[in-house]
Amino acid sequence: MTAQDSATPAGSISVHGGGPLGADPVPDHNPSRRGGTLLAALGVVAFSLTFPATAWGLEGFGPWSLVTVRSVIAAVIAGGCLLALRVPVPARRHWAGLAVVAAGTVLGFPQLTTLALETSTTAHAAVVVGLLPLTTALFSALRIGTRPSRTFWIAACAGAAAVIAFTVQQSGGALTGADAYLFGALLICAAGYTEGGRLARVMPGWQVIAWALVLCLPLTLPGALVALSLEPVQLTAHSVAGLLWVAAGSQFVGLVVWYRGMAVIGIPKASQLQLAQPLLTLVWSVFLLGEHLTPAAPLTALAVLVCIAVTQRARG
């Protein structure tokens, strides 16, 4: 147990300016809260590029190769940072939570969404991201006892409904065989986000994802070797750029700023910033993948931004 751990009363963990678990750790008027919102927003921007980058990666890698190799690269970066800064190994009581983070954000969500993107467009896959903020808030309420206000829930549900309607319309309104992968990814990622946000209250957010990546290395390294031997690989500018982004940008840097932001402003409110992620993904898809964006996008974007503003102001 570290000195930091021993100095914190059980049931009222408070680190880096945080408050009791399940409550917003920083008051609305505190400048740190604005910084936390900015960090969470940067994480959303990084995540919004994940699906287009994955589509690029799939041009040259198989789904299993892409996910395992990206995890290995991210683990090497994370492990190097941990070694360079001589970060001590987390206390034993934190490893179960880190395992949940690893299962949700390192293994489960990337693998399931990559398999889905083999047969689904990025617009259809964005349904997952549209539902993720609400699902994360629900997991947060169940796991750590957060109790957002009624206004928060109404705005969150309205925003999720707007995103779902838009993304389903973009995909033609038809359900595909990829939906099972997408809904499975939704549930496991929400659990990983919630547990990661909880752990980011007691250790720096970057260490949460760094240790989760290192924890997966005994699985991802041999998995990458096997997948590369079985799936064809074609190195192109797109496939390499896509791999590097999902490894360094989405899998490490994005999660570092995201978990830190959640620790500052609270899990439910940070999760609602992700309502903008599907729309950002569609914008990137237009520029990077040449997908067509319908006129409904600006109206949906306005509705989502209104919902985000309401959830950020609603008190838990």
CSV table of C-alpha atoms in Angstrom, one decimal:
chain,number,residue,atom,x,y,z
A,1,MET,CA,0.0,0.0,0.0
A,2,THR,CA,1.3,3.4,-0.9
A,3,ALA,CA,1.4,6.4,1.4
A,4,GLN,CA,-1.3,7.9,-0.8
A,5,ASP,CA,-3.5,4.9,-0.3
A,6,SER,CA,-3.0,4.7,3.4
A,7,ALA,CA,-3.8,8.4,3.9
A,8,THR,CA,-7.2,8.2,2.2
A,9,PRO,CA,-10.2,7.1,4.3
A,10,ALA,CA,-12.1,4.1,3.0
A,11,GLY,CA,-15.3,5.0,1.2
A,12,SER,CA,-14.2,8.6,0.6
A,13,ILE,CA,-11.4,8.4,-1.9
A,14,SER,CA,-10.1,11.8,-3.0
A,15,VAL,CA,-7.1,12.2,-5.2
A,16,HIS,CA,-6.0,15.0,-7.6
A,17,GLY,CA,-8.7,17.3,-6.3
A,18,GLY,CA,-11.3,14.6,-6.4
A,19,GLY,CA,-14.2,14.0,-4.1
A,20,PRO,CA,-16.1,10.9,-2.8
A,21,LEU,CA,-16.7,8.2,-5.4
A,22,GLY,CA,-20.0,8.7,-7.2
A,23,ALA,CA,-20.1,12.5,-6.8
A,24,ASP,CA,-18.8,15.2,-9.1
A,25,PRO,CA,-15.3,15.7,-7.7
A,26,VAL,CA,-14.7,19.3,-8.7
A,27,PRO,CA,-17.3,22.2,-8.2
A,28,ASP,CA,-18.7,23.7,-11.4
A,29,HIS,CA,-17.0,27.1,-10.7
A,30,ASN,CA,-13.5,25.6,-10.3
A,31,PRO,CA,-11.1,26.2,-13.2
A,32,SER,CA,-10.0,22.6,-12.9
A,33,ARG,CA,-13.4,21.5,-14.0
A,34,ARG,CA,-13.1,23.4,-17.3
A,35,GLY,CA,-9.7,21.7,-17.8
A,36,GLY,CA,-11.3,18.3,-17.1
A,37,THR,CA,-14.0,19.0,-19.6
A,38,LEU,CA,-11.3,19.9,-22.2
A,39,LEU,CA,-9.4,16.7,-21.5
A,40,ALA,CA,-12.5,14.6,-21.9
A,41,ALA,CA,-13.4,16.4,-25.1
A,42,LEU,CA,-9.9,15.7,-26.5
A,43,GLY,CA,-10.5,12.1,-25.7
A,44,VAL,CA,-13.8,12.2,-27.7
A,45,VAL,CA,-12.0,13.7,-30.7
A,46,ALA,CA,-9.3,11.0,-30.6
A,47,PHE,CA,-12.0,8.3,-30.3
A,48,SER,CA,-14.0,9.8,-33.2
A,49,LEU,CA,-11.1,8.9,-35.5
A,50,THR,CA,-11.1,5.3,-34.4
A,51,PHE,CA,-13.7,3.8,-36.8
A,52,PRO,CA,-12.2,5.6,-39.9
A,53,ALA,CA,-8.7,4.6,-38.9
A,54,THR,CA,-9.9,1.0,-38.3
A,55,ALA,CA,-11.4,1.0,-41.8
A,56,TRP,CA,-8.0,2.1,-43.2
A,57,GLY,CA,-6.3,-0.5,-41.1
A,58,LEU,CA,-8.6,-3.3,-42.5
A,59,GLU,CA,-7.3,-2.4,-46.0
A,60,GLY,CA,-4.1,-4.1,-45.2
A,61,PHE,CA,-4.6,-6.2,-42.0
A,62,GLY,CA,-7.1,-8.9,-40.9
A,63,PRO,CA,-9.4,-8.1,-38.0
A,64,TRP,CA,-7.5,-10.2,-35.5
A,65,SER,CA,-4.1,-8.9,-36.7
A,66,LEU,CA,-5.2,-5.3,-36.5
A,67,VAL,CA,-6.5,-5.5,-32.9
A,68,THR,CA,-3.7,-7.6,-31.4
A,69,VAL,CA,-0.9,-5.6,-33.1
A,70,ARG,CA,-2.4,-2.3,-32.1
A,71,SER,CA,-2.6,-3.5,-28.5
A,72,VAL,CA,1.0,-4.7,-28.5
A,73,ILE,CA,2.2,-1.3,-29.9
A,74,ALA,CA,0.2,0.6,-27.4
A,75,ALA,CA,1.5,-1.7,-24.6
A,76,VAL,CA,5.1,-1.0,-25.6
A,77,ILE,CA,4.5,2.7,-25.5
A,78,ALA,CA,2.7,2.4,-22.1
A,79,GLY,CA,5.3,0.1,-20.6
A,80,GLY,CA,8.1,2.4,-21.7
A,81,CYS,CA,6.4,5.4,-20.0
A,82,LEU,CA,5.9,3.3,-16.8
A,83,LEU,CA,9.5,2.3,-16.8
A,84,ALA,CA,10.9,5.7,-17.6
A,85,LEU,CA,8.9,7.3,-14.8
A,86,ARG,CA,9.6,4.4,-12.4
A,87,VAL,CA,5.9,4.1,-11.6
A,88,PRO,CA,5.3,1.6,-8.8
A,89,VAL,CA,3.0,-1.4,-9.4
A,90,PRO,CA,-0.6,-0.7,-8.3
A,91,ALA,CA,-1.9,-2.1,-5.0
A,92,ARG,CA,-3.3,-5.6,-5.3
A,93,ARG,CA,-6.9,-4.3,-4.7
A,94,HIS,CA,-6.8,-2.4,-7.9
A,95,TRP,CA,-5.9,-5.3,-10.2
A,96,ALA,CA,-9.5,-6.6,-10.5
A,97,GLY,CA,-10.6,-3.1,-11.7
A,98,LEU,CA,-7.7,-3.0,-14.1
A,99,ALA,CA,-8.7,-6.3,-15.5
A,100,VAL,CA,-12.2,-4.9,-16.2
A,101,VAL,CA,-10.6,-1.9,-18.0
A,102,ALA,CA,-8.4,-4.3,-20.0
A,103,ALA,CA,-11.3,-6.5,-21.0
A,104,GLY,CA,-13.5,-3.6,-22.0
A,105,THR,CA,-11.2,-1.0,-23.6
A,106,VAL,CA,-8.1,-3.0,-24.7
A,107,LEU,CA,-9.6,-6.3,-25.9
A,108,GLY,CA,-13.4,-6.3,-26.1
A,109,PHE,CA,-14.5,-3.1,-27.7
A,110,PRO,CA,-11.6,-2.9,-30.3
A,111,GLN,CA,-12.1,-6.6,-31.3
A,112,LEU,CA,-15.9,-6.5,-31.5
A,113,THR,CA,-16.1,-3.3,-33.4
A,114,THR,CA,-13.4,-4.3,-35.8
A,115,LEU,CA,-15.2,-7.5,-36.6
A,116,ALA,CA,-18.4,-5.4,-37.1
A,117,LEU,CA,-16.6,-3.0,-39.5
A,118,GLU,CA,-15.8,-5.8,-41.8
A,119,THR,CA,-19.4,-5.9,-42.9
A,120,SER,CA,-20.8,-2.6,-41.5
A,121,THR,CA,-20.2,1.0,-42.5
A,122,THR,CA,-18.8,3.5,-40.0
A,123,ALA,CA,-22.2,5.3,-39.9
A,124,HIS,CA,-24.0,2.1,-38.8
A,125,ALA,CA,-21.2,1.3,-36.3
A,126,ALA,CA,-21.7,4.8,-34.8
A,127,VAL,CA,-24.9,3.5,-33.2
A,128,VAL,CA,-22.6,1.9,-30.6
A,129,VAL,CA,-21.0,5.3,-29.7
A,130,GLY,CA,-24.4,7.0,-29.7
A,131,LEU,CA,-25.7,4.6,-27.0
A,132,LEU,CA,-22.4,4.5,-25.1
A,133,PRO,CA,-22.8,7.7,-23.0
A,134,LEU,CA,-26.2,6.6,-21.6
A,135,THR,CA,-25.0,3.0,-21.0
A,136,THR,CA,-21.9,4.4,-19.2
A,137,ALA,CA,-24.1,6.5,-17.0
A,138,LEU,CA,-26.2,3.5,-16.1
A,139,PHE,CA,-23.1,1.4,-15.3
A,140,SER,CA,-21.8,4.3,-13.2
A,141,ALA,CA,-25.1,4.4,-11.2
A,142,LEU,CA,-24.9,0.7,-10.6
A,143,ARG,CA,-21.2,0.4,-9.9
A,144,ILE,CA,-20.4,3.5,-7.8
A,145,GLY,CA,-23.8,4.9,-6.8
A,146,THR,CA,-23.9,8.1,-8.9
A,147,ARG,CA,-27.3,9.7,-8.9
A,148,PRO,CA,-27.7,12.2,-11.7
A,149,SER,CA,-30.7,14.5,-11.6
A,150,ARG,CA,-33.9,13.9,-13.6
A,151,THR,CA,-32.9,16.8,-16.0
A,152,PHE,CA,-29.6,15.0,-16.6
A,153,TRP,CA,-31.4,11.8,-17.6
A,154,ILE,CA,-34.0,13.4,-19.8
A,155,ALA,CA,-31.3,15.3,-21.7
A,156,ALA,CA,-29.1,12.2,-21.9
A,157,CYS,CA,-31.9,10.1,-23.3
A,158,ALA,CA,-32.9,12.8,-25.7
A,159,GLY,CA,-29.4,13.1,-27.0
A,160,ALA,CA,-29.0,9.3,-27.3
A,161,ALA,CA,-32.3,9.1,-29.2
A,162,ALA,CA,-31.2,11.8,-31.6
A,163,VAL,CA,-27.9,10.1,-32.3
A,164,ILE,CA,-29.6,6.7,-32.7
A,165,ALA,CA,-32.2,8.0,-35.1
A,166,PHE,CA,-29.5,9.8,-37.2
A,167,THR,CA,-27.1,6.9,-37.4
A,168,VAL,CA,-29.9,4.3,-38.2
A,169,GLN,CA,-31.1,6.7,-40.9
A,170,GLN,CA,-27.6,7.0,-42.3
A,171,SER,CA,-27.3,3.2,-42.6
A,172,GLY,CA,-30.7,2.9,-44.4
A,173,GLY,CA,-32.6,1.7,-41.3
A,174,ALA,CA,-31.6,-1.9,-41.8
A,175,LEU,CA,-30.1,-4.1,-39.0
A,176,THR,CA,-27.1,-6.2,-40.1
A,177,GLY,CA,-25.4,-9.3,-38.8
A,178,ALA,CA,-22.8,-6.9,-37.3
A,179,ASP,CA,-25.3,-5.7,-34.7
A,180,ALA,CA,-24.5,-8.5,-32.2
A,181,TYR,CA,-20.9,-7.4,-32.3
A,182,LEU,CA,-21.8,-3.8,-31.8
A,183,PHE,CA,-24.2,-4.3,-28.9
A,184,GLY,CA,-21.7,-6.6,-27.2
A,185,ALA,CA,-19.0,-3.9,-27.7
A,186,LEU,CA,-21.4,-1.3,-26.2
A,187,LEU,CA,-21.9,-3.2,-23.0
A,188,ILE,CA,-18.3,-4.3,-22.4
A,189,CYS,CA,-16.9,-0.8,-23.2
A,190,ALA,CA,-19.3,0.9,-20.8
A,191,ALA,CA,-18.1,-1.4,-18.0
A,192,GLY,CA,-14.5,-0.6,-18.9
A,193,TYR,CA,-15.1,3.2,-19.0
A,194,THR,CA,-16.9,3.1,-15.6
A,195,GLU,CA,-14.2,1.1,-13.9
A,196,GLY,CA,-11.5,3.2,-15.5
A,197,GLY,CA,-13.2,6.4,-14.4
A,198,ARG,CA,-13.4,5.0,-10.8
A,199,LEU,CA,-9.7,4.0,-10.8
A,200,ALA,CA,-8.7,7.4,-12.2
A,201,ARG,CA,-9.8,8.8,-8.8
A,202,VAL,CA,-7.0,6.9,-7.0
A,203,MET,CA,-4.2,6.9,-9.6
A,204,PRO,CA,-3.4,9.1,-12.6
A,205,GLY,CA,-5.6,8.3,-15.6
A,206,TRP,CA,-2.7,7.5,-17.9
A,207,GLN,CA,-1.5,4.9,-15.5
A,208,VAL,CA,-5.0,3.2,-15.5
A,209,ILE,CA,-4.8,2.5,-19.3
A,210,ALA,CA,-1.1,1.9,-19.2
A,211,TRP,CA,-1.3,-0.9,-16.7
A,212,ALA,CA,-4.4,-2.3,-18.5
A,213,LEU,CA,-2.4,-2.5,-21.7
A,214,VAL,CA,0.6,-4.1,-20.0
A,215,LEU,CA,-1.8,-6.6,-18.2
A,216,CYS,CA,-3.0,-7.7,-21.7
A,217,LEU,CA,0.5,-8.1,-23.2
A,218,PRO,CA,0.8,-11.9,-22.3
A,219,LEU,CA,-2.3,-12.4,-24.4
A,220,THR,CA,-1.9,-9.9,-27.2
A,221,LEU,CA,1.7,-10.6,-28.1
A,222,PRO,CA,1.3,-14.3,-28.8
A,223,GLY,CA,-2.1,-13.5,-30.3
A,224,ALA,CA,-0.5,-11.0,-32.7
A,225,LEU,CA,2.1,-13.6,-33.8
A,226,VAL,CA,-0.6,-16.2,-34.5
A,227,ALA,CA,-2.9,-13.7,-36.3
A,228,LEU,CA,-0.1,-12.4,-38.5
A,229,SER,CA,0.8,-15.9,-39.6
A,230,LEU,CA,-2.8,-16.7,-40.5
A,231,GLU,CA,-4.1,-13.5,-42.0
A,232,PRO,CA,-2.7,-11.8,-45.1
A,233,VAL,CA,-1.0,-8.5,-44.5
A,234,GLN,CA,-0.6,-5.8,-47.1
A,235,LEU,CA,1.3,-2.7,-46.0
A,236,THR,CA,0.0,0.5,-47.5
A,237,ALA,CA,0.0,4.1,-46.5
A,238,HIS,CA,-3.6,3.8,-45.3
A,239,SER,CA,-3.2,0.5,-43.4
A,240,VAL,CA,-0.1,1.7,-41.6
A,241,ALA,CA,-1.5,5.1,-40.8
A,242,GLY,CA,-4.7,3.4,-39.5
A,243,LEU,CA,-2.8,1.0,-37.4
A,244,LEU,CA,-0.6,3.7,-35.8
A,245,TRP,CA,-3.5,5.9,-35.0
A,246,VAL,CA,-5.6,3.2,-33.3
A,247,ALA,CA,-2.6,2.0,-31.4
A,248,ALA,CA,-1.1,5.3,-30.2
A,249,GLY,CA,-4.0,7.8,-30.6
A,250,SER,CA,-7.1,5.8,-29.7
A,251,GLN,CA,-5.7,3.0,-27.5
A,252,PHE,CA,-3.3,5.1,-25.4
A,253,VAL,CA,-3.3,8.9,-25.7
A,254,GLY,CA,-7.1,9.2,-26.2
A,255,LEU,CA,-7.8,7.0,-23.1
A,256,VAL,CA,-5.2,8.9,-21.0
A,257,VAL,CA,-6.9,12.2,-21.4
A,258,TRP,CA,-10.3,10.6,-21.3
A,259,TYR,CA,-9.8,8.9,-17.9
A,260,ARG,CA,-8.2,12.1,-16.5
A,261,GLY,CA,-11.2,14.1,-17.7
A,262,MET,CA,-13.7,11.7,-16.1
A,263,ALA,CA,-11.8,11.8,-12.8
A,264,VAL,CA,-12.2,15.6,-12.7
A,265,ILE,CA,-15.8,16.2,-13.9
A,266,GLY,CA,-17.4,12.9,-13.0
A,267,ILE,CA,-18.2,9.8,-15.1
A,268,PRO,CA,-21.8,10.6,-16.1
A,269,LYS,CA,-21.1,14.1,-17.3
A,270,ALA,CA,-17.9,13.2,-19.1
A,271,SER,CA,-19.8,10.3,-20.8
A,272,GLN,CA,-22.3,12.7,-22.3
A,273,LEU,CA,-19.6,14.5,-24.2
A,274,GLN,CA,-19.4,11.3,-26.3
A,275,LEU,CA,-22.8,12.2,-27.8
A,276,ALA,CA,-20.9,14.3,-30.2
A,277,GLN,CA,-18.6,11.4,-31.2
A,278,PRO,CA,-20.8,9.7,-33.8
A,279,LEU,CA,-21.2,13.0,-35.6
A,280,LEU,CA,-17.5,13.7,-35.5
A,281,THR,CA,-16.9,10.2,-36.8
A,282,LEU,CA,-19.2,10.8,-39.8
A,283,VAL,CA,-17.4,14.1,-40.6
A,284,TRP,CA,-14.1,12.3,-40.6
A,285,SER,CA,-15.6,9.5,-42.7
A,286,VAL,CA,-16.6,12.1,-45.4
A,287,PHE,CA,-13.0,13.4,-45.6
A,288,LEU,CA,-11.1,10.2,-45.0
A,289,LEU,CA,-13.4,7.5,-46.5
A,290,GLY,CA,-15.5,9.5,-49.0
A,291,GLU,CA,-18.8,8.5,-47.4
A,292,HIS,CA,-21.8,10.7,-48.1
A,293,LEU,CA,-23.2,13.0,-45.4
A,294,THR,CA,-26.9,13.7,-45.6
A,295,PRO,CA,-28.4,17.2,-44.8
A,296,ALA,CA,-29.8,15.7,-41.5
A,297,ALA,CA,-26.3,16.0,-40.0
A,298,PRO,CA,-26.4,19.7,-39.0
A,299,LEU,CA,-29.8,19.4,-37.4
A,300,THR,CA,-28.7,16.4,-35.4
A,301,ALA,CA,-25.5,18.1,-34.4
A,302,LEU,CA,-27.4,21.1,-33.1
A,303,ALA,CA,-29.8,18.8,-31.1
A,304,VAL,CA,-26.8,16.9,-29.6
A,305,LEU,CA,-24.9,20.0,-28.7
A,306,VAL,CA,-28.0,21.3,-26.8
A,307,CYS,CA,-28.3,18.0,-24.9
A,308,ILE,CA,-24.6,18.1,-24.0
A,309,ALA,CA,-25.0,21.7,-22.7
A,310,VAL,CA,-27.9,20.6,-20.5
A,311,THR,CA,-26.2,17.5,-19.1
A,312,GLN,CA,-23.1,19.6,-18.3
A,313,ARG,CA,-25.2,22.1,-16.3
A,314,ALA,CA,-27.5,19.5,-14.6
A,315,ARG,CA,-26.4,18.7,-11.1
A,316,GLY,CA,-26.0,15.1,-9.9
